[in-house]
Amino acid sequence: MNQQNVQDLNTLPVKTLFWRYVIPSIAGMLVIGLYTVVDGIFVGRYVGAHALAAINLAYPLILLQVGLGAMISMGAATRISILQGAGRNQEAKQALANTLLIIAALGILLPIIGISQLDYLLALLNADNDPAVLQEARSYLSLMLWGGLVTIGQMAVIYLVRNDGRPQFITWLVVIGGFSNMALNYVFVVVLGWGLAGSAGATLLVETVITVTGLIYFFSPFARLRIALKDLRPHWQSMPSMLGLGISSLLMEANLAFLLFAHNYQLLEYGQGSDVAAYAVAGYTEAVFILLIHGLALGMQPLLSHATGAKQAQRLAQTLSYGLQVSLAISLTLLAIVQFFPQTIATLYAGQDQALIESATRALQMHLFALPFDGAIIVGVIALQAMALTRLSMLGTLGKTLLLIPALWFIPQWWGVDGVYLALPFVNMLIGMVIASVLWRELCRLKHGHQSTVYSVI
């Protein structure tokens, strides 16, 4: 961080700094959310409810692939940064070579193992509950398994090119990829009528372009950490430590995969494939909200961390307080849209499918009624991490999982499918109130000039 940035963080008004950091962060997340939602709209309107259900059922396994990519990418980026900071550039090249070799190995192993066990995996996901859903899930999952190399590869490119000091380049690459994905979805799904396989093909084609571009970059003179073919030799001793640095990212994605699997399983236990499709509509809508709030929280992070390190209690309190107010405003706005216009949202995905519109309307209103509490959890967890209160931040991450599993088991026994939709909001209300009380305590201490627990852990 240069001297001008430090001076700005110390002297500029908090609200000025807040929007300077938050707006680009939210904008980046909105691009991701936009093409994610457009994917769902194309699939729902032009393929059908069974295709939405198929994506939702297959997605836990896709999340595990993403988790492997996140583990490799985060571990490699962290290790390379540490080695470069220590002036050990040759070892940093070894870490980059290890990353490429591990990705190549997984790109071979994942389809070999996954395709050979495809029927077992589909049965495990309960996709064989509905023949139409099974057919689409088989097509989608087999393609995504074959494309594991580029799914993991594009994640590594995003992490490592940014890590190499080219954040603007990778941001533009991701933005162009996002809009290309939308255009290809239109061509493959709507024009050519390739169904869910077309949507998967569009995603994999864009991921291939990003992966290949990243590879070319690291072999080019533009890379600060440039490698050559002769560098592509495994360094076995450093692989475990590199992967260990990213293991938490794998666990996070595995946790999401398990929770999605649990929702899908219970929906099929107490309902049918159309209920999974309705839940998918709610999930796409929820994803937009989560990305918005995540962008807000990530934008706040540098401000909170700097104020914590500089022991600027008043600026820390102002940033945290303002961030929570903005989060609440966004949450209440989206909650009002969901509760007053659920049919409009459902129609975006369902087209003329009246049965899906009705079930998705109900899923949206029930599954998303606790958005303000969800917002408090997301902002709270990231804010507590930014303030070095990592133990307290675990209340939001671990607490949600520990409570949601029994909630998904017991509540549907009384309320059936509605109970599956309501399990997460009930848990979010409880965890959100706990996180809010923790943040309120910290704000009170900071505003009254008392020493915060923040300073006792740094």
Short mmCIF file of C-alpha atoms in Angstrom, two decimals:
data_model
loop_
_atom_site.label_atom_id
_atom_site.label_comp_id
_atom_site.label_asym_id
_atom_site.label_seq_id
_atom_site.Cartn_x
_atom_site.Cartn_y
_atom_site.Cartn_z
CA MET A 1 0.00 0.00 0.00
CA ASN A 2 1.56 3.34 -1.02
CA GLN A 3 1.83 6.39 1.20
CA GLN A 4 -1.04 8.24 -0.52
CA ASN A 5 -3.43 5.34 0.15
CA VAL A 6 -2.41 5.27 3.80
CA GLN A 7 -2.93 9.02 4.11
CA ASP A 8 -6.37 8.77 2.48
CA LEU A 9 -7.41 5.98 4.87
CA ASN A 10 -6.32 8.11 7.82
CA THR A 11 -7.79 11.47 6.80
CA LEU A 12 -10.63 11.29 4.26
CA PRO A 13 -14.22 11.23 5.57
CA VAL A 14 -15.43 7.71 6.33
CA LYS A 15 -18.42 7.95 3.98
CA THR A 16 -16.20 9.09 1.10
CA LEU A 17 -13.83 6.18 1.64
CA PHE A 18 -16.73 3.79 2.14
CA TRP A 19 -18.27 4.41 -1.27
CA ARG A 20 -14.87 4.58 -2.98
CA TYR A 21 -14.15 1.01 -1.87
CA VAL A 22 -17.65 -0.46 -1.83
CA ILE A 23 -19.00 0.61 -5.24
CA PRO A 24 -16.35 -1.24 -7.34
CA SER A 25 -16.70 -4.29 -5.11
CA ILE A 26 -20.49 -4.41 -5.47
CA ALA A 27 -20.23 -3.74 -9.23
CA GLY A 28 -17.93 -6.74 -9.69
CA MET A 29 -20.27 -8.98 -7.73
CA LEU A 30 -23.26 -7.72 -9.73
CA VAL A 31 -21.63 -8.82 -12.98
CA ILE A 32 -21.21 -12.33 -11.55
CA GLY A 33 -24.77 -12.30 -10.24
CA LEU A 34 -26.16 -11.02 -13.53
CA TYR A 35 -24.86 -13.83 -15.69
CA THR A 36 -25.68 -16.42 -13.02
CA VAL A 37 -29.30 -15.28 -13.01
CA VAL A 38 -29.43 -15.08 -16.81
CA ASP A 39 -28.26 -18.72 -16.96
CA GLY A 40 -31.17 -19.68 -14.75
CA ILE A 41 -33.63 -17.64 -16.78
CA PHE A 42 -32.55 -19.26 -20.07
CA VAL A 43 -32.76 -22.75 -18.57
CA GLY A 44 -36.10 -22.19 -16.82
CA ARG A 45 -37.86 -20.46 -19.72
CA TYR A 46 -36.48 -22.42 -22.66
CA VAL A 47 -35.79 -25.88 -21.23
CA GLY A 48 -38.24 -26.23 -18.36
CA ALA A 49 -38.76 -26.85 -14.66
CA HIS A 50 -37.14 -30.30 -14.89
CA ALA A 51 -33.92 -28.64 -16.12
CA LEU A 52 -33.88 -26.20 -13.18
CA ALA A 53 -34.36 -29.14 -10.83
CA ALA A 54 -31.55 -31.04 -12.58
CA ILE A 55 -29.07 -28.18 -12.12
CA ASN A 56 -29.97 -27.84 -8.46
CA LEU A 57 -29.59 -31.58 -7.86
CA ALA A 58 -26.24 -31.79 -9.68
CA TYR A 59 -24.79 -28.62 -8.20
CA PRO A 60 -23.45 -30.10 -4.93
CA LEU A 61 -20.92 -32.07 -7.00
CA ILE A 62 -20.08 -28.95 -9.04
CA LEU A 63 -19.47 -27.12 -5.75
CA LEU A 64 -17.01 -29.83 -4.73
CA GLN A 65 -15.12 -29.22 -7.98
CA VAL A 66 -15.18 -25.51 -7.21
CA GLY A 67 -13.92 -26.29 -3.71
CA LEU A 68 -10.95 -28.20 -5.10
CA GLY A 69 -10.23 -25.25 -7.39
CA ALA A 70 -10.49 -22.80 -4.49
CA MET A 71 -8.16 -24.93 -2.34
CA ILE A 72 -5.51 -25.10 -5.07
CA SER A 73 -5.89 -21.44 -6.06
CA MET A 74 -5.89 -19.95 -2.56
CA GLY A 75 -3.07 -22.22 -1.40
CA ALA A 76 -0.94 -21.39 -4.44
CA ALA A 77 -1.63 -17.64 -4.31
CA THR A 78 -0.77 -17.50 -0.59
CA ARG A 79 2.41 -19.56 -0.91
CA ILE A 80 3.62 -17.66 -3.98
CA SER A 81 3.05 -14.30 -2.23
CA ILE A 82 4.96 -15.44 0.85
CA LEU A 83 7.87 -16.78 -1.20
CA GLN A 84 8.06 -13.65 -3.36
CA GLY A 85 7.94 -11.48 -0.24
CA ALA A 86 10.92 -13.41 1.08
CA GLY A 87 12.78 -12.96 -2.20
CA ARG A 88 12.65 -16.70 -3.03
CA ASN A 89 11.52 -16.31 -6.64
CA GLN A 90 12.74 -19.69 -7.83
CA GLU A 91 10.63 -21.44 -5.19
CA ALA A 92 7.69 -19.25 -6.22
CA LYS A 93 8.12 -20.57 -9.77
CA GLN A 94 8.13 -24.11 -8.35
CA ALA A 95 4.83 -23.36 -6.57
CA LEU A 96 3.30 -22.08 -9.81
CA ALA A 97 4.53 -25.17 -11.69
CA ASN A 98 3.09 -27.40 -8.94
CA THR A 99 -0.25 -25.64 -9.32
CA LEU A 100 -0.41 -26.27 -13.06
CA LEU A 101 0.59 -29.92 -12.63
CA ILE A 102 -2.00 -30.54 -9.87
CA ILE A 103 -4.74 -28.97 -12.00
CA ALA A 104 -3.72 -31.14 -14.97
CA ALA A 105 -3.80 -34.28 -12.79
CA LEU A 106 -7.26 -33.44 -11.44
CA GLY A 107 -8.45 -32.65 -14.97
CA ILE A 108 -7.66 -36.25 -15.86
CA LEU A 109 -8.80 -37.95 -12.63
CA LEU A 110 -12.15 -36.18 -12.11
CA PRO A 111 -13.82 -37.33 -15.35
CA ILE A 112 -12.32 -40.84 -15.09
CA ILE A 113 -13.68 -41.33 -11.57
CA GLY A 114 -16.87 -39.28 -12.00
CA ILE A 115 -18.06 -40.67 -15.33
CA SER A 116 -17.40 -44.26 -14.25
CA GLN A 117 -19.56 -43.66 -11.14
CA LEU A 118 -22.14 -41.42 -12.78
CA ASP A 119 -25.18 -43.63 -12.12
CA TYR A 120 -24.19 -44.05 -8.47
CA LEU A 121 -23.68 -40.28 -8.05
CA LEU A 122 -27.05 -39.49 -9.63
CA ALA A 123 -28.76 -42.00 -7.34
CA LEU A 124 -26.95 -40.49 -4.35
CA LEU A 125 -28.25 -37.05 -5.36
CA ASN A 126 -31.77 -38.53 -5.63
CA ALA A 127 -31.92 -37.45 -9.29
CA ASP A 128 -33.47 -40.79 -10.28
CA ASN A 129 -36.67 -39.73 -8.49
CA ASP A 130 -37.98 -38.22 -11.76
CA PRO A 131 -37.07 -39.60 -15.25
CA ALA A 132 -37.13 -36.17 -16.94
CA VAL A 133 -34.91 -34.67 -14.24
CA LEU A 134 -32.59 -37.69 -14.37
CA GLN A 135 -32.02 -37.30 -18.12
CA GLU A 136 -31.14 -33.61 -17.84
CA ALA A 137 -28.99 -34.14 -14.73
CA ARG A 138 -27.04 -36.92 -16.45
CA SER A 139 -26.34 -34.71 -19.48
CA TYR A 140 -25.36 -31.67 -17.39
CA LEU A 141 -23.24 -33.48 -14.82
CA SER A 142 -21.32 -35.59 -17.34
CA LEU A 143 -20.34 -32.47 -19.29
CA MET A 144 -19.31 -30.59 -16.15
CA LEU A 145 -17.19 -33.55 -15.00
CA TRP A 146 -15.43 -33.72 -18.36
CA GLY A 147 -14.81 -29.97 -18.02
CA GLY A 148 -13.37 -30.17 -14.51
CA LEU A 149 -9.96 -29.15 -15.87
CA VAL A 150 -11.18 -25.74 -17.03
CA THR A 151 -13.54 -25.21 -14.07
CA ILE A 152 -10.58 -25.51 -11.71
CA GLY A 153 -8.20 -23.88 -14.19
CA GLN A 154 -10.18 -20.67 -14.56
CA MET A 155 -10.31 -20.27 -10.76
CA ALA A 156 -6.53 -20.62 -10.55
CA VAL A 157 -6.10 -18.07 -13.35
CA ILE A 158 -8.33 -15.53 -11.56
CA TYR A 159 -6.43 -15.91 -8.26
CA LEU A 160 -2.90 -16.12 -9.68
CA VAL A 161 -3.08 -13.40 -12.36
CA ARG A 162 -4.52 -11.00 -9.77
CA ASN A 163 -1.80 -12.18 -7.39
CA ASP A 164 0.78 -11.37 -10.09
CA GLY A 165 -0.20 -7.69 -9.94
CA ARG A 166 -2.71 -7.62 -12.83
CA PRO A 167 -6.11 -7.09 -11.12
CA GLN A 168 -7.50 -4.89 -13.90
CA PHE A 169 -6.60 -7.41 -16.60
CA ILE A 170 -8.29 -10.31 -14.81
CA THR A 171 -11.32 -8.17 -13.92
CA TRP A 172 -11.87 -7.29 -17.58
CA LEU A 173 -11.33 -10.92 -18.55
CA VAL A 174 -14.01 -12.06 -16.07
CA VAL A 175 -16.46 -9.33 -17.15
CA ILE A 176 -16.01 -10.17 -20.85
CA GLY A 177 -16.35 -13.86 -19.99
CA GLY A 178 -19.58 -13.18 -18.11
CA PHE A 179 -21.24 -11.37 -20.99
CA SER A 180 -19.91 -13.97 -23.45
CA ASN A 181 -21.50 -16.66 -21.31
CA MET A 182 -24.87 -14.92 -21.62
CA ALA A 183 -24.56 -14.63 -25.40
CA LEU A 184 -23.51 -18.26 -25.78
CA ASN A 185 -26.40 -19.39 -23.57
CA TYR A 186 -28.78 -17.62 -25.93
CA VAL A 187 -27.21 -19.25 -28.99
CA PHE A 188 -26.85 -22.77 -27.55
CA VAL A 189 -30.09 -22.95 -25.53
CA VAL A 190 -32.55 -20.74 -27.43
CA VAL A 191 -31.34 -20.75 -31.05
CA LEU A 192 -29.84 -24.24 -31.33
CA GLY A 193 -32.13 -25.87 -28.72
CA TRP A 194 -29.38 -27.87 -27.02
CA GLY A 195 -31.14 -27.73 -23.65
CA LEU A 196 -29.24 -28.00 -20.39
CA ALA A 197 -26.23 -29.43 -22.25
CA GLY A 198 -26.07 -26.15 -24.16
CA SER A 199 -25.95 -24.15 -20.93
CA ALA A 200 -23.14 -26.38 -19.62
CA GLY A 201 -21.32 -26.05 -22.95
CA ALA A 202 -21.53 -22.25 -22.82
CA THR A 203 -20.08 -22.20 -19.30
CA LEU A 204 -17.25 -24.59 -20.16
CA LEU A 205 -16.35 -22.74 -23.35
CA VAL A 206 -15.93 -19.46 -21.47
CA GLU A 207 -13.95 -21.20 -18.72
CA THR A 208 -11.69 -22.72 -21.39
CA VAL A 209 -10.93 -19.30 -22.87
CA ILE A 210 -10.10 -17.85 -19.44
CA THR A 211 -7.89 -20.85 -18.56
CA VAL A 212 -5.98 -20.76 -21.84
CA THR A 213 -5.54 -16.98 -21.60
CA GLY A 214 -4.07 -17.40 -18.12
CA LEU A 215 -1.67 -20.10 -19.29
CA ILE A 216 -0.48 -17.93 -22.18
CA TYR A 217 -0.03 -15.03 -19.75
CA PHE A 218 2.31 -16.94 -17.40
CA PHE A 219 4.47 -18.11 -20.30
CA SER A 220 4.61 -14.59 -21.77
CA PRO A 221 6.95 -11.62 -21.12
CA PHE A 222 4.01 -9.76 -19.50
CA ALA A 223 4.06 -12.05 -16.44
CA ARG A 224 6.07 -10.91 -13.44
CA LEU A 225 6.37 -14.54 -12.36
CA ARG A 226 7.16 -16.00 -15.75
CA ILE A 227 7.70 -19.73 -16.27
CA ALA A 228 8.95 -21.87 -19.13
CA LEU A 229 8.23 -25.46 -20.15
CA LYS A 230 11.43 -26.61 -18.44
CA ASP A 231 10.01 -25.37 -15.11
CA LEU A 232 7.06 -27.79 -15.27
CA ARG A 233 8.52 -30.37 -12.91
CA PRO A 234 6.80 -31.51 -9.70
CA HIS A 235 8.24 -30.45 -6.37
CA TRP A 236 6.68 -33.10 -4.14
CA GLN A 237 7.91 -31.80 -0.78
CA SER A 238 6.12 -28.44 -1.06
CA MET A 239 2.78 -29.72 -2.38
CA PRO A 240 1.20 -30.67 0.98
CA SER A 241 1.98 -27.31 2.60
CA MET A 242 0.67 -25.42 -0.43
CA LEU A 243 -2.61 -27.35 -0.44
CA GLY A 244 -2.86 -26.99 3.34
CA LEU A 245 -2.95 -23.20 2.99
CA GLY A 246 -6.14 -23.51 0.93
CA ILE A 247 -7.91 -26.28 2.82
CA SER A 248 -10.35 -23.87 4.51
CA SER A 249 -11.64 -22.81 1.07
CA LEU A 250 -12.35 -26.45 0.20
CA LEU A 251 -14.16 -26.94 3.51
CA MET A 252 -16.29 -23.83 2.91
CA GLU A 253 -17.43 -25.04 -0.52
CA ALA A 254 -17.94 -28.59 0.79
CA ASN A 255 -20.15 -27.14 3.52
CA LEU A 256 -22.26 -25.30 0.91
CA ALA A 257 -22.46 -28.46 -1.19
CA PHE A 258 -23.66 -30.48 1.77
CA LEU A 259 -26.32 -27.93 2.74
CA LEU A 260 -27.62 -27.77 -0.85
CA PHE A 261 -27.68 -31.56 -0.99
CA ALA A 262 -29.61 -31.67 2.30
CA HIS A 263 -32.21 -29.19 0.99
CA ASN A 264 -32.64 -31.10 -2.26
CA TYR A 265 -32.87 -34.45 -0.47
CA GLN A 266 -35.58 -33.23 1.88
CA LEU A 267 -37.53 -31.55 -0.92
CA LEU A 268 -37.64 -34.85 -2.81
CA GLU A 269 -38.44 -36.72 0.41
CA TYR A 270 -41.47 -34.53 1.15
CA GLY A 271 -42.28 -33.28 -2.36
CA GLN A 272 -41.21 -33.85 -5.96
CA GLY A 273 -38.96 -32.54 -8.73
CA SER A 274 -41.07 -29.41 -9.26
CA ASP A 275 -40.39 -28.40 -5.65
CA VAL A 276 -36.65 -28.60 -6.32
CA ALA A 277 -37.18 -26.37 -9.37
CA ALA A 278 -39.10 -23.86 -7.22
CA TYR A 279 -36.29 -23.93 -4.68
CA ALA A 280 -33.81 -23.28 -7.54
CA VAL A 281 -35.71 -20.08 -8.43
CA ALA A 282 -35.48 -18.94 -4.81
CA GLY A 283 -31.81 -19.92 -4.81
CA TYR A 284 -30.98 -17.86 -7.92
CA THR A 285 -32.75 -14.86 -6.37
CA GLU A 286 -30.98 -15.37 -3.05
CA ALA A 287 -27.64 -15.56 -4.89
CA VAL A 288 -28.10 -12.00 -6.20
CA PHE A 289 -28.73 -10.75 -2.65
CA ILE A 290 -25.76 -12.66 -1.22
CA LEU A 291 -23.42 -11.33 -3.91
CA LEU A 292 -24.61 -7.75 -3.31
CA ILE A 293 -24.07 -7.97 0.45
CA HIS A 294 -20.81 -9.88 -0.03
CA GLY A 295 -19.57 -7.09 -2.31
CA LEU A 296 -20.54 -4.54 0.34
CA ALA A 297 -18.72 -6.46 3.08
CA LEU A 298 -15.57 -7.06 1.00
CA GLY A 299 -15.48 -3.35 0.15
CA MET A 300 -15.61 -2.51 3.86
CA GLN A 301 -12.84 -4.96 4.75
CA PRO A 302 -9.76 -2.79 3.96
CA LEU A 303 -11.27 0.16 5.87
CA LEU A 304 -12.06 -1.94 8.92
CA SER A 305 -8.68 -3.69 8.91
CA HIS A 306 -6.74 -0.43 8.54
CA ALA A 307 -8.71 1.28 11.32
CA THR A 308 -8.18 -1.77 13.53
CA GLY A 309 -4.43 -1.80 12.94
CA ALA A 310 -4.16 1.97 13.44
CA LYS A 311 -6.36 1.75 16.58
CA GLN A 312 -8.70 4.43 15.23
CA ALA A 313 -11.72 3.54 17.34
CA GLN A 314 -14.02 6.29 16.07
CA ARG A 315 -13.34 5.62 12.37
CA LEU A 316 -13.74 1.90 12.98
CA ALA A 317 -17.11 2.46 14.67
CA GLN A 318 -18.27 4.83 11.90
CA THR A 319 -17.34 2.39 9.12
CA LEU A 320 -18.98 -0.57 10.84
CA SER A 321 -22.12 1.39 11.72
CA TYR A 322 -22.49 2.84 8.22
CA GLY A 323 -21.92 -0.55 6.61
CA LEU A 324 -24.62 -2.15 8.74
CA GLN A 325 -27.06 0.65 7.88
CA VAL A 326 -26.43 0.21 4.13
CA SER A 327 -26.75 -3.57 4.49
CA LEU A 328 -30.09 -3.16 6.25
CA ALA A 329 -31.34 -0.77 3.55
CA ILE A 330 -30.40 -3.20 0.75
CA SER A 331 -31.92 -6.13 2.66
CA LEU A 332 -35.23 -4.39 3.34
CA THR A 333 -35.48 -3.18 -0.28
CA LEU A 334 -34.94 -6.66 -1.71
CA LEU A 335 -37.21 -8.19 0.93
CA ALA A 336 -40.00 -5.83 -0.14
CA ILE A 337 -39.47 -6.72 -3.83
CA VAL A 338 -39.57 -10.46 -3.06
CA GLN A 339 -42.63 -10.26 -0.82
CA PHE A 340 -44.68 -7.88 -3.01
CA PHE A 341 -43.63 -9.08 -6.47
CA PRO A 342 -42.82 -12.80 -6.13
CA GLN A 343 -44.89 -13.77 -9.17
CA THR A 344 -42.98 -11.33 -11.37
CA ILE A 345 -39.67 -12.86 -10.25
CA ALA A 346 -40.99 -16.41 -10.69
CA THR A 347 -42.25 -15.60 -14.20
CA LEU A 348 -38.74 -14.53 -15.27
CA TYR A 349 -37.61 -18.13 -14.78
CA ALA A 350 -40.81 -20.07 -15.42
CA GLY A 351 -42.19 -18.36 -18.53
CA GLN A 352 -45.70 -19.78 -19.11
CA ASP A 353 -45.36 -22.68 -16.67
CA GLN A 354 -48.17 -21.77 -14.25
CA ALA A 355 -47.47 -24.67 -11.89
CA LEU A 356 -43.83 -23.60 -11.49
CA ILE A 357 -44.84 -19.95 -11.08
CA GLU A 358 -47.18 -20.86 -8.20
CA SER A 359 -44.69 -23.12 -6.40
CA ALA A 360 -41.77 -20.71 -6.99
CA THR A 361 -43.85 -17.80 -5.67
CA ARG A 362 -44.43 -19.70 -2.44
CA ALA A 363 -40.75 -20.72 -2.22
CA LEU A 364 -39.58 -17.13 -2.71
CA GLN A 365 -41.85 -15.70 -0.02
CA MET A 366 -41.09 -18.39 2.54
CA HIS A 367 -37.39 -19.09 1.90
CA LEU A 368 -36.33 -15.43 1.71
CA PHE A 369 -38.38 -13.78 4.44
CA ALA A 370 -35.33 -13.40 6.75
CA LEU A 371 -33.06 -11.49 4.32
CA PRO A 372 -32.14 -8.71 6.81
CA PHE A 373 -30.82 -11.32 9.25
CA ASP A 374 -28.89 -13.04 6.45
CA GLY A 375 -27.37 -9.66 5.56
CA ALA A 376 -26.33 -9.11 9.18
CA ILE A 377 -24.61 -12.51 9.21
CA ILE A 378 -22.65 -11.91 5.99
CA VAL A 379 -21.53 -8.39 6.91
CA GLY A 380 -20.93 -9.41 10.51
CA VAL A 381 -18.76 -12.43 9.75
CA ILE A 382 -16.56 -10.55 7.26
CA ALA A 383 -16.38 -7.48 9.51
CA LEU A 384 -15.33 -9.55 12.51
CA GLN A 385 -12.66 -11.26 10.40
CA ALA A 386 -11.46 -7.87 9.15
CA MET A 387 -11.23 -6.70 12.78
CA ALA A 388 -9.18 -9.81 13.70
CA LEU A 389 -12.02 -11.29 15.79
CA THR A 390 -11.84 -14.66 14.04
CA ARG A 391 -13.26 -16.74 16.89
CA LEU A 392 -16.37 -14.59 17.06
CA SER A 393 -16.76 -14.70 13.27
CA MET A 394 -17.04 -18.49 13.50
CA LEU A 395 -20.41 -18.00 15.22
CA GLY A 396 -21.86 -17.20 11.80
CA THR A 397 -20.14 -19.85 9.72
CA LEU A 398 -20.13 -22.91 11.96
CA GLY A 399 -23.26 -21.97 13.87
CA LYS A 400 -25.40 -21.88 10.75
CA THR A 401 -24.39 -25.39 9.70
CA LEU A 402 -24.73 -26.88 13.16
CA LEU A 403 -28.26 -25.52 13.52
CA LEU A 404 -29.45 -25.97 9.94
CA ILE A 405 -28.96 -29.73 9.75
CA PRO A 406 -31.33 -30.54 12.66
CA ALA A 407 -33.72 -27.80 11.45
CA LEU A 408 -33.90 -29.44 8.01
CA TRP A 409 -34.55 -32.77 9.67
CA PHE A 410 -37.24 -31.79 12.19
CA ILE A 411 -39.22 -28.85 10.73
CA PRO A 412 -40.35 -30.70 7.55
CA GLN A 413 -41.78 -33.47 9.75
CA TRP A 414 -44.47 -30.98 10.78
CA TRP A 415 -44.75 -28.71 7.72
CA GLY A 416 -43.53 -30.86 4.82
CA VAL A 417 -42.07 -28.97 1.83
CA ASP A 418 -42.86 -25.63 3.50
CA GLY A 419 -40.68 -26.74 6.40
CA VAL A 420 -37.73 -27.23 4.04
CA TYR A 421 -38.20 -23.68 2.72
CA LEU A 422 -38.49 -22.26 6.27
CA ALA A 423 -35.54 -24.06 7.89
CA LEU A 424 -32.84 -21.66 6.66
CA PRO A 425 -34.70 -18.40 7.47
CA PHE A 426 -35.42 -19.63 11.01
CA VAL A 427 -31.74 -20.42 11.51
CA ASN A 428 -30.70 -17.10 9.94
CA MET A 429 -32.95 -15.23 12.36
CA LEU A 430 -31.33 -16.91 15.34
CA ILE A 431 -27.72 -16.60 14.15
CA GLY A 432 -28.37 -13.06 12.85
CA MET A 433 -29.55 -11.91 16.28
CA VAL A 434 -26.44 -13.38 17.91
CA ILE A 435 -24.11 -11.72 15.39
CA ALA A 436 -26.00 -8.42 15.72
CA SER A 437 -25.58 -8.51 19.51
CA VAL A 438 -21.83 -9.10 19.13
CA LEU A 439 -21.50 -6.18 16.71
CA TRP A 440 -23.63 -3.95 18.95
CA ARG A 441 -21.32 -4.70 21.87
CA GLU A 442 -18.26 -3.78 19.82
CA LEU A 443 -19.88 -0.59 18.55
CA CYS A 444 -20.80 0.50 22.07
CA ARG A 445 -17.25 -0.04 23.29
CA LEU A 446 -15.74 1.83 20.37
CA LYS A 447 -18.16 4.77 20.52
CA HIS A 448 -17.62 5.25 24.26
CA GLY A 449 -13.85 5.20 23.90
CA HIS A 450 -13.39 1.94 25.77
CA GLN A 451 -10.76 -0.55 24.65
CA SER A 452 -12.34 -2.99 22.24
CA THR A 453 -11.76 -6.72 22.25
CA VAL A 454 -10.38 -6.03 18.77
CA TYR A 455 -7.16 -4.62 20.16
CA SER A 456 -6.56 -7.55 22.49
CA VAL A 457 -6.07 -9.97 19.61
CA ILE A 458 -3.70 -8.01 17.34
#
